[in-house]
Coordinates of C-alpha atoms in Angstrom, one line a residue:
M1 CA 50.8 42.0 -15.9
A2 CA 51.3 44.9 -13.4
L3 CA 54.1 46.1 -15.6
H4 CA 51.8 46.8 -18.5
D5 CA 50.0 50.1 -18.0
G6 CA 47.0 51.0 -20.0
E7 CA 43.4 52.2 -20.0
P8 CA 41.4 50.2 -17.4
L9 CA 38.7 47.8 -18.4
P10 CA 35.1 48.9 -18.0
A11 CA 33.6 47.5 -14.8
N12 CA 30.7 45.1 -15.5
P13 CA 29.7 46.4 -19.0
D14 CA 26.1 46.1 -19.9
R15 CA 25.4 43.1 -22.1
K16 CA 23.3 45.2 -24.4
D17 CA 26.3 47.5 -25.0
S18 CA 27.9 45.5 -27.9
L19 CA 30.7 48.1 -28.3
A20 CA 31.7 47.7 -24.6
A21 CA 31.6 43.9 -24.9
I22 CA 33.8 43.9 -28.0
R23 CA 36.2 46.4 -26.4
V24 CA 36.6 44.1 -23.4
A25 CA 37.1 41.0 -25.5
V26 CA 39.8 42.8 -27.7
R27 CA 41.5 44.1 -24.6
R28 CA 41.6 40.7 -22.9
K29 CA 42.9 39.0 -26.0
A30 CA 45.7 41.6 -26.2
E31 CA 46.5 41.0 -22.5
M32 CA 46.7 37.3 -23.0
K33 CA 49.0 37.7 -26.0
Q34 CA 51.3 40.0 -24.0
E35 CA 51.2 37.7 -21.0
K36 CA 52.2 34.7 -23.2
A37 CA 55.1 36.7 -24.7
D38 CA 56.3 37.7 -21.2
L39 CA 56.1 34.1 -19.9
D40 CA 58.1 32.9 -23.0
S41 CA 60.7 35.5 -22.3
L42 CA 60.9 34.6 -18.6
V43 CA 61.2 30.9 -19.3
S44 CA 64.0 31.6 -21.8
D45 CA 65.8 33.7 -19.2
F46 CA 65.2 31.2 -16.4
G47 CA 67.0 28.6 -18.5
L48 CA 70.1 30.7 -18.3
L49 CA 70.2 30.8 -14.5
S50 CA 72.7 28.8 -12.6
V51 CA 71.5 26.4 -10.0
G52 CA 74.9 25.9 -8.5
A53 CA 75.4 27.1 -4.9
T54 CA 78.6 29.0 -5.6
S55 CA 78.5 30.0 -9.3
R56 CA 77.4 33.3 -10.8
D57 CA 74.9 33.9 -13.5
A58 CA 76.3 32.1 -16.5
E59 CA 75.3 34.8 -19.1
S60 CA 74.8 38.1 -17.2
S61 CA 75.3 40.1 -20.3
I62 CA 72.6 38.5 -22.4
S63 CA 69.6 40.8 -23.2
G64 CA 71.4 43.7 -21.5
G65 CA 71.7 42.4 -18.0
S66 CA 71.3 39.6 -15.5
A67 CA 68.6 37.1 -16.3
F68 CA 68.2 36.6 -12.5
A69 CA 67.5 40.3 -12.1
K70 CA 65.1 40.3 -15.0
L71 CA 63.2 37.4 -13.5
M72 CA 63.0 39.2 -10.2
A73 CA 61.8 42.4 -11.8
A74 CA 59.0 40.7 -13.6
S75 CA 58.0 38.9 -10.4
C76 CA 58.5 41.5 -7.7
F77 CA 57.5 44.8 -9.3
R78 CA 53.8 45.4 -8.9
H79 CA 53.6 49.0 -10.3
R80 CA 56.1 50.9 -12.4
L81 CA 58.3 53.2 -10.3
P82 CA 58.1 56.9 -11.2
S83 CA 61.3 58.5 -12.4
P84 CA 63.3 60.3 -9.7
R85 CA 62.5 63.9 -9.3
D86 CA 66.1 64.9 -9.5
D87 CA 69.5 63.3 -10.1
A88 CA 71.4 65.2 -7.4
L89 CA 72.7 63.6 -4.2
P90 CA 70.6 64.5 -1.2
P91 CA 72.4 66.9 1.2
R92 CA 75.0 65.0 3.2
Q93 CA 73.3 66.0 6.5
E94 CA 70.0 64.4 5.3
A95 CA 71.8 61.3 4.1
H96 CA 73.7 60.9 7.4
A97 CA 70.5 61.3 9.4
L98 CA 68.7 58.6 7.3
V99 CA 71.6 56.2 7.6
Q100 CA 71.7 56.8 11.4
Y101 CA 68.0 56.1 11.6
Y102 CA 68.4 52.9 9.7
M103 CA 71.3 51.7 11.9
D104 CA 69.4 52.6 15.2
N105 CA 66.0 51.2 14.3
I106 CA 66.3 48.6 11.6
Y107 CA 69.9 47.4 11.4
A108 CA 69.7 46.8 15.2
L109 CA 67.1 44.1 14.4
Y110 CA 68.5 42.9 11.0
P111 CA 72.3 43.3 10.8
A112 CA 72.6 41.8 7.3
F113 CA 75.8 43.5 6.3
P114 CA 78.9 44.9 8.1
E115 CA 78.2 48.1 9.9
T116 CA 81.3 49.8 8.5
A117 CA 80.2 49.2 4.9
I118 CA 77.4 51.8 4.9
W119 CA 79.5 54.4 6.7
A120 CA 82.4 54.0 4.4
T121 CA 80.1 54.2 1.4
L122 CA 78.6 57.4 2.8
D123 CA 82.0 59.0 3.2
N124 CA 83.2 58.0 -0.2
I125 CA 80.1 59.0 -2.1
Y126 CA 80.4 62.6 -0.8
Q127 CA 84.1 63.0 -1.5
A128 CA 85.1 64.8 -4.7
G129 CA 84.6 62.3 -7.4
G130 CA 84.3 59.6 -4.7
D131 CA 81.2 58.1 -6.2
Q132 CA 83.1 57.2 -9.4
A133 CA 85.2 54.8 -7.4
L134 CA 82.2 53.0 -5.8
S135 CA 81.1 49.6 -7.0
N136 CA 77.5 48.9 -8.1
A137 CA 77.0 47.1 -4.8
D138 CA 78.0 50.3 -2.9
H139 CA 75.6 52.4 -4.9
W140 CA 72.8 49.8 -4.3
L141 CA 73.6 49.7 -0.5
F142 CA 73.5 53.5 -0.3
W143 CA 70.3 54.2 -2.1
T144 CA 68.3 51.2 -0.6
V145 CA 69.3 52.1 2.9
L146 CA 68.1 55.7 2.3
A147 CA 64.9 54.3 0.8
V148 CA 64.2 52.0 3.7
A149 CA 65.0 54.7 6.3
S150 CA 62.9 57.3 4.7
S151 CA 59.9 55.0 4.1
A152 CA 60.1 53.8 7.7
Q153 CA 59.4 57.3 8.9
S154 CA 56.5 57.9 6.6
R155 CA 53.0 58.3 8.2
S156 CA 51.1 59.1 5.0
S157 CA 51.4 58.1 1.4
Q158 CA 51.4 61.9 0.6
D159 CA 54.2 63.0 3.0
E160 CA 57.7 63.8 2.0
F161 CA 59.2 60.7 3.7
Y162 CA 57.3 58.4 1.4
N163 CA 58.0 60.4 -1.7
R164 CA 61.7 60.6 -0.9
G165 CA 61.7 56.8 -0.3
V166 CA 60.2 56.2 -3.7
D167 CA 62.8 58.5 -5.2
F168 CA 65.7 56.7 -3.5
I169 CA 64.6 53.2 -4.5
A170 CA 64.1 54.4 -8.1
R171 CA 67.8 55.6 -7.9
A172 CA 68.8 52.1 -6.7
V173 CA 66.9 50.0 -9.3
P174 CA 69.3 50.7 -12.2
Y175 CA 72.0 48.9 -10.3
A176 CA 69.9 45.8 -9.8
E177 CA 71.1 43.9 -12.8
K178 CA 74.7 44.2 -11.7
V179 CA 74.1 43.5 -8.0
L180 CA 71.4 40.8 -7.9
T181 CA 73.5 37.9 -9.2
P182 CA 73.0 34.4 -7.7
G183 CA 76.1 32.9 -6.2
A184 CA 77.5 36.2 -4.8
M185 CA 77.5 36.7 -1.1
S186 CA 76.9 40.4 -1.5
T187 CA 73.5 39.5 -3.1
I188 CA 72.0 38.4 0.2
P189 CA 72.1 41.7 2.0
S190 CA 71.1 43.4 -1.2
L191 CA 68.0 41.2 -1.4
V192 CA 67.3 41.7 2.4
L193 CA 67.3 45.5 1.8
L194 CA 64.9 45.1 -1.2
T195 CA 62.6 42.9 0.9
Q196 CA 62.6 45.4 3.8
Y197 CA 61.7 48.2 1.4
A198 CA 58.9 46.1 -0.1
M199 CA 57.4 45.6 3.4
Y200 CA 57.0 49.4 3.5
D201 CA 55.9 49.9 -0.1
P202 CA 53.6 47.0 -1.2
R203 CA 52.2 49.3 -3.9
H204 CA 55.4 49.0 -6.0
F205 CA 56.9 45.7 -4.8
D206 CA 55.6 42.2 -4.0
T207 CA 57.1 41.3 -0.6
W208 CA 56.2 37.6 -0.9
H209 CA 58.2 37.2 -4.1
C210 CA 61.1 39.3 -2.9
M211 CA 61.3 37.1 0.1
G212 CA 61.1 33.9 -2.0
F213 CA 64.0 35.0 -4.2
T214 CA 66.1 35.9 -1.1
A215 CA 65.4 32.5 0.6
R216 CA 66.2 30.7 -2.6
V217 CA 69.6 32.4 -2.9
V218 CA 70.4 31.6 0.7
L219 CA 69.5 27.9 0.2
E220 CA 71.5 27.5 -3.0
M221 CA 74.6 29.1 -1.4
G222 CA 74.3 26.7 1.6
L223 CA 74.0 29.4 4.3
H224 CA 71.3 27.3 6.0
Q225 CA 74.0 25.0 7.3
D226 CA 77.1 25.9 9.3
P227 CA 80.3 24.8 7.6
P228 CA 82.3 22.0 9.4
S229 CA 84.6 23.4 12.1
H230 CA 87.7 22.3 10.2
D231 CA 86.7 24.5 7.2
V232 CA 86.3 27.6 9.3
R233 CA 89.3 29.8 8.7
D234 CA 88.0 33.2 9.7
K235 CA 85.6 33.5 12.6
N236 CA 84.5 37.0 11.5
D237 CA 83.4 35.5 8.1
L238 CA 81.4 32.8 10.0
E239 CA 79.7 35.5 12.2
T240 CA 78.8 37.5 9.1
R241 CA 77.4 34.4 7.4
R242 CA 75.3 33.6 10.5
K243 CA 73.9 37.1 10.7
M244 CA 72.9 37.0 7.1
F245 CA 71.2 33.7 7.4
H246 CA 69.2 34.7 10.6
C247 CA 68.2 38.0 9.0
V248 CA 66.7 36.1 6.1
Y249 CA 65.2 33.5 8.5
A250 CA 63.6 36.2 10.6
L251 CA 62.1 38.0 7.6
D252 CA 60.9 34.7 6.0
R253 CA 59.0 33.8 9.2
T254 CA 57.5 37.3 9.4
V255 CA 56.3 37.3 5.8
S256 CA 55.1 33.7 5.7
M257 CA 53.2 34.0 9.0
G258 CA 51.7 37.3 7.9
H259 CA 50.3 35.7 4.7
A260 CA 49.4 32.4 6.6
R261 CA 51.6 30.5 4.1
S262 CA 54.3 27.9 4.3
F263 CA 57.9 28.9 5.2
S264 CA 60.5 28.9 2.4
F265 CA 62.3 26.2 4.3
T266 CA 61.6 24.2 7.4
D267 CA 63.5 24.2 10.7
S268 CA 64.6 20.6 10.1
A269 CA 66.7 21.8 7.2
V270 CA 68.5 24.4 9.3
D271 CA 71.7 23.9 11.3
V272 CA 73.0 27.4 12.0
A273 CA 74.1 28.7 15.4
L274 CA 73.0 32.1 16.5
P275 CA 75.6 34.8 16.0
S276 CA 77.6 35.7 19.1
S277 CA 79.5 38.8 18.3
S278 CA 82.0 40.0 20.8
G279 CA 80.6 42.5 23.3
L280 CA 77.0 41.3 22.9
G281 CA 77.1 38.7 25.6
R282 CA 75.1 35.4 25.4
I283 CA 71.5 35.1 24.5
P284 CA 69.4 32.9 26.8
S285 CA 68.7 29.5 25.4
I286 CA 65.1 28.4 24.5
S287 CA 65.1 26.1 27.5
G288 CA 65.8 29.1 29.8
H289 CA 69.2 28.1 31.1
I290 CA 71.5 31.1 31.1
R291 CA 75.2 31.1 31.2
G292 CA 76.8 34.5 31.1
P293 CA 75.3 38.0 30.8
Q294 CA 72.1 38.6 28.9
S295 CA 72.6 40.1 25.5
N296 CA 71.6 43.7 24.8
S297 CA 71.4 43.0 21.0
P298 CA 67.8 43.3 19.9
A299 CA 68.6 41.2 16.8
L300 CA 69.6 38.2 18.8
H301 CA 66.4 38.3 20.9
L302 CA 64.4 38.7 17.7
F303 CA 66.2 35.7 16.1
Q304 CA 65.3 33.6 19.2
L305 CA 61.7 34.7 19.1
R306 CA 61.4 33.7 15.4
R307 CA 62.7 30.2 16.3
L308 CA 60.0 29.9 18.9
Q309 CA 57.3 31.1 16.6
S310 CA 58.5 28.9 13.8
G311 CA 58.4 25.8 16.0
W312 CA 54.7 26.0 17.0
Y313 CA 53.6 27.4 13.6
Q314 CA 55.1 24.5 11.7
T315 CA 53.4 22.0 14.2
L316 CA 50.0 23.7 14.2
Y317 CA 49.7 24.8 10.6
Q318 CA 52.3 23.0 8.4
S319 CA 52.2 19.4 9.6
G320 CA 49.1 18.0 8.2
T321 CA 45.5 18.0 9.6
T322 CA 45.7 15.2 12.2
V323 CA 44.5 16.4 15.6
L324 CA 47.3 16.5 18.1
P325 CA 46.8 13.9 20.9
D326 CA 48.1 16.3 23.5
G327 CA 47.1 19.6 21.9
Q328 CA 46.4 21.4 25.1
S329 CA 49.8 20.5 26.6
F330 CA 51.5 21.6 23.4
L331 CA 49.8 25.0 23.5
W332 CA 50.7 25.5 27.2
K333 CA 54.3 24.6 26.5
A334 CA 54.4 27.1 23.5
C335 CA 53.0 29.8 25.7
H336 CA 55.4 29.0 28.5
E337 CA 58.4 29.4 26.1
L338 CA 57.0 32.7 24.8
R339 CA 56.6 34.0 28.4
E340 CA 60.0 32.8 29.4
W341 CA 61.5 34.6 26.4
A342 CA 59.8 37.8 27.4
E343 CA 60.8 37.5 31.0
L344 CA 64.5 37.2 30.1
L345 CA 64.6 40.3 27.9
P346 CA 67.0 42.8 29.5
P347 CA 65.4 46.0 30.8
S348 CA 68.2 48.0 29.1
L349 CA 66.7 47.4 25.6
P350 CA 65.5 50.7 24.0
S351 CA 61.9 51.5 24.8
D352 CA 60.8 51.4 21.1
V353 CA 62.3 47.9 20.8
Q354 CA 60.5 46.8 24.0
R355 CA 57.2 48.1 22.6
L356 CA 57.9 46.2 19.4
F357 CA 58.6 43.0 21.3
N358 CA 55.5 43.4 23.4
L359 CA 53.4 43.5 20.3
E360 CA 55.2 40.5 18.9
L361 CA 54.5 38.6 22.1
E362 CA 50.8 39.4 22.2
W363 CA 50.4 38.6 18.5
S364 CA 52.2 35.3 19.0
Y365 CA 49.9 34.3 21.9
V366 CA 46.8 34.9 19.8
Y367 CA 48.2 33.1 16.7
C368 CA 49.2 30.1 18.9
L369 CA 46.0 29.9 21.0
M370 CA 43.4 30.5 18.3
P371 CA 41.5 27.3 17.2
S372 CA 43.3 25.4 14.5
T373 CA 42.9 22.1 12.7
R374 CA 45.4 20.3 14.8
A375 CA 44.2 21.9 18.1
P376 CA 40.5 22.5 17.6
Q377 CA 39.2 22.1 21.1
A378 CA 38.3 25.6 22.4
T379 CA 38.0 25.3 26.1
E380 CA 36.6 28.2 28.2
Y381 CA 40.0 28.9 29.7
R382 CA 41.7 29.0 26.3
Q383 CA 39.0 31.4 25.0
S384 CA 39.5 33.6 28.0
L385 CA 43.3 33.6 27.4
L386 CA 42.7 34.4 23.7
F387 CA 40.4 37.4 24.6
E388 CA 42.9 38.9 27.0
H389 CA 45.8 38.7 24.6
A390 CA 43.8 39.9 21.6
V391 CA 42.5 43.0 23.6
S392 CA 46.0 43.7 24.9
F393 CA 47.5 43.6 21.4
I394 CA 44.7 45.9 20.0
E395 CA 45.2 48.4 22.8
Q396 CA 48.9 48.5 22.4
V397 CA 48.9 48.7 18.6
H398 CA 46.3 51.5 18.7
E399 CA 48.5 53.5 21.1
S400 CA 51.5 52.9 18.8
A401 CA 49.6 53.9 15.6
F402 CA 48.6 57.2 17.1
D403 CA 52.0 57.9 18.7
T404 CA 53.7 60.9 17.1
R405 CA 57.0 59.0 17.2
S406 CA 57.9 56.6 14.5
A407 CA 58.0 53.0 15.8
P408 CA 60.9 50.9 14.5
F409 CA 60.0 48.6 11.7
T410 CA 56.3 49.3 11.5
T411 CA 55.4 47.9 8.1
Y412 CA 52.4 46.9 6.1
Y413 CA 52.5 43.5 7.9
D414 CA 51.3 45.4 11.1
V415 CA 48.2 46.3 9.1
M416 CA 47.7 42.6 8.3
R417 CA 48.2 41.8 12.0
V418 CA 45.6 44.3 13.2
Y419 CA 43.1 42.9 10.7
F420 CA 44.0 39.3 11.7
I421 CA 43.6 40.0 15.5
G422 CA 40.4 41.9 14.8
T423 CA 38.9 39.0 12.9
Q424 CA 39.9 36.6 15.7
L425 CA 38.2 38.8 18.3
V426 CA 35.0 38.9 16.2
S427 CA 35.1 35.1 15.8
L428 CA 35.7 34.7 19.5
L429 CA 32.9 37.0 20.6
R430 CA 30.5 35.3 18.2
A431 CA 31.4 31.8 19.5
A432 CA 31.6 32.6 23.2
F433 CA 29.7 35.8 23.7
D434 CA 28.1 35.2 27.1
L435 CA 31.4 33.8 28.5
I436 CA 33.5 36.7 27.4
V437 CA 31.1 39.6 28.0
S438 CA 30.0 38.4 31.4
G439 CA 33.6 38.2 32.6
R440 CA 32.7 35.0 34.5
P441 CA 35.7 33.5 36.2
V442 CA 37.1 30.4 34.6
L443 CA 39.1 27.8 36.5
M444 CA 42.7 27.2 35.4
P445 CA 43.1 23.7 34.1
Q446 CA 45.1 21.4 36.3
S447 CA 48.4 20.1 35.1
D448 CA 48.6 16.4 34.3
G449 CA 51.7 16.1 36.5
G450 CA 54.5 15.9 34.0
G451 CA 53.3 18.6 31.6
V452 CA 53.7 22.3 31.6
P453 CA 50.9 24.1 33.6
A454 CA 48.5 26.4 31.9
P455 CA 49.6 30.0 31.5
P456 CA 47.9 32.4 34.0
L457 CA 45.5 35.0 32.8
P458 CA 47.4 38.2 32.3
H459 CA 46.9 41.0 34.8
R460 CA 45.1 44.1 33.5
F461 CA 46.6 47.5 33.5
F462 CA 45.4 49.6 36.4
Q463 CA 43.4 52.0 34.3
L464 CA 41.4 49.0 33.0
Q465 CA 40.4 47.7 36.4
F466 CA 37.2 49.6 36.3
E467 CA 36.2 48.4 32.8
D468 CA 34.2 45.2 32.4
N469 CA 34.6 42.9 29.5
L470 CA 31.6 44.4 27.7
Q471 CA 33.2 47.8 27.7
R472 CA 36.6 46.3 26.8
S473 CA 35.1 44.4 23.9
M474 CA 33.3 47.5 22.5
K475 CA 36.5 49.6 22.9
A476 CA 38.6 46.9 21.2
M477 CA 36.3 46.8 18.2
R478 CA 36.4 50.6 17.9
F479 CA 40.2 50.5 18.3
V480 CA 40.5 48.1 15.4
H481 CA 38.5 50.4 13.2
E482 CA 40.5 53.5 14.2
T483 CA 43.9 51.7 13.8
L484 CA 43.1 50.4 10.3
A485 CA 41.8 53.9 9.4
R486 CA 45.0 55.4 10.7
F487 CA 47.1 52.9 8.8
G488 CA 44.9 53.6 5.7
E489 CA 46.6 57.1 5.5
R490 CA 49.8 55.2 4.8
W491 CA 48.7 52.0 3.0
E492 CA 45.7 52.1 0.7
D493 CA 45.0 48.4 1.3
A494 CA 44.4 49.0 5.0
L495 CA 41.1 50.8 4.0
R496 CA 40.0 47.7 2.0
L497 CA 40.7 45.5 5.0
L498 CA 38.8 48.0 7.1
E499 CA 35.7 47.6 4.9
V500 CA 35.9 43.8 5.1
F501 CA 36.3 44.0 8.9
E502 CA 33.3 46.3 9.2
G503 CA 31.2 43.9 7.2
M504 CA 32.4 40.9 9.2
G505 CA 31.9 42.6 12.6
G506 CA 28.5 44.1 12.1
E507 CA 26.7 41.2 13.8
V508 CA 29.0 41.3 16.8
R509 CA 28.7 45.0 17.2
G510 CA 25.0 44.7 17.2
M511 CA 25.2 42.0 19.9
L512 CA 27.4 44.3 22.0
D513 CA 25.1 47.3 21.5
R514 CA 22.1 45.3 22.6
R515 CA 23.8 44.0 25.7
A516 CA 25.0 47.5 26.5
A517 CA 21.4 48.8 26.2
E518 CA 20.2 46.0 28.5
V519 CA 22.8 46.8 31.1
Q520 CA 22.0 50.5 31.0
Q521 CA 18.3 49.7 31.4
Q522 CA 19.1 47.4 34.4
Q523 CA 21.2 50.1 36.0
Q524 CA 18.5 52.7 35.6
Q525 CA 16.0 50.3 37.2
M526 CA 18.3 49.7 40.1
Q527 CA 18.9 53.4 40.5
H528 CA 15.1 54.0 40.5
M529 CA 14.6 51.2 43.1
Q530 CA 17.3 52.6 45.4
Q531 CA 15.8 56.1 45.2
Q532 CA 12.4 54.7 46.2
I533 CA 14.0 52.9 49.2
Q534 CA 16.0 56.0 50.3
H535 CA 13.1 58.4 49.7
P536 CA 9.9 56.5 50.2
Q537 CA 6.8 58.4 49.2
Y538 CA 3.9 58.0 51.7
P539 CA 0.3 58.6 50.7
Q540 CA -1.0 62.0 51.8
H541 CA -4.4 62.1 53.8
P542 CA -6.7 65.0 53.7

């Protein structure tokens, strides 16, 4: 329905206003009729799609293009894209800078296509008549990379980076019908790029549906299973295949966990080794045993983190509602693996990537430790851990949001994470206010002998040593507000989440303010008593 623009319906028309009521009824009837026609068309088109793992769209010429692309357009487009402001190529220097930004900050995490492909396309498109020799896939690659790179640097929905990103994706869309064809290997990186752009521009694209189509193509083509060794003829092709799959895997876990929904496919269906390109070294195993040098590739470390997150997320949130008999041990083991992953990260990783991974780590701790149906028991130690990691995430994301530099791959899902962590902090303070605010020491649970010990409480930064938990709680609540407001300059929905958070956190803020007033009053009384002791006033006799 988002494709059909028109005059908006009146909000809550007065029942006495018969004309308004009739207008609403007529409009709704017309919308239902249009929706039925759209669904009939989509069902007709869907019947033409191939379900084979290696075949192309059977009738790509019907109705002027690929039925698969038409189905994607109807599902993934939320608002109609504006027409590009001009048809000219951007200056080559600008295009080169955007491609370089994409390669340094996003491709380093999601290497879904050969690196040489985009550079060759860039050279060819600026040669005299070179763009005439390019394929539809080359044009799609060029414009979507520019769109993602430009949108990634936007800090406001009104700035030039955002507007240029919308222009570039509008230039790419006409090639979609020829590029997004099921059964073609080149479709996968094309869909990955579309999903990445959707994560920056949820106004025009639905990321959830983009991700769903991408995962479906991967599964139908069988990329979720490594081919038998005797069928592997080219190791480079195998590496490319593995990179494509793990890029889709990593994005699917990000999108699904961000929406608190089920994954597109479970880990039990996957049998794909991590890519091990020459010169990147070996990535540490999940068990922590290292053979060979640590990898400097951010993508490989991200892939490993997504595997860890996927494991405990499936157990806690996608495996029924039965309470785990050893829930606490399971949580401690999951936290141990996350901490082990972080400790094995090489210090040579770029600082922006390290900051990104730190945020991922703190978010993972909170997501794993928060009360769930399968691990509902909220012990005092678990609550203390949850508070420390929630505050750490909020402080770090606040600093990142107000940093003048553009952090790599900061998308709308970071808005959802800030809101999510903020609501967890509110729930925690409401449930264990005295424990958290008092900062009362909590004993670490003893290990049962064969299990993994409880993770230690994280050390605070030096500048926080002089802040008590009351001050930290009040500051964290303020930081959530300021961060969502800052993100609201870029994503309109962040302001709506801010309104919800403000309504939800009103009670807790009141509790914090009252406690702060009590503490201040006690301090004033103590100061008055000390002054009386130090400077006693004796009665004066005549």
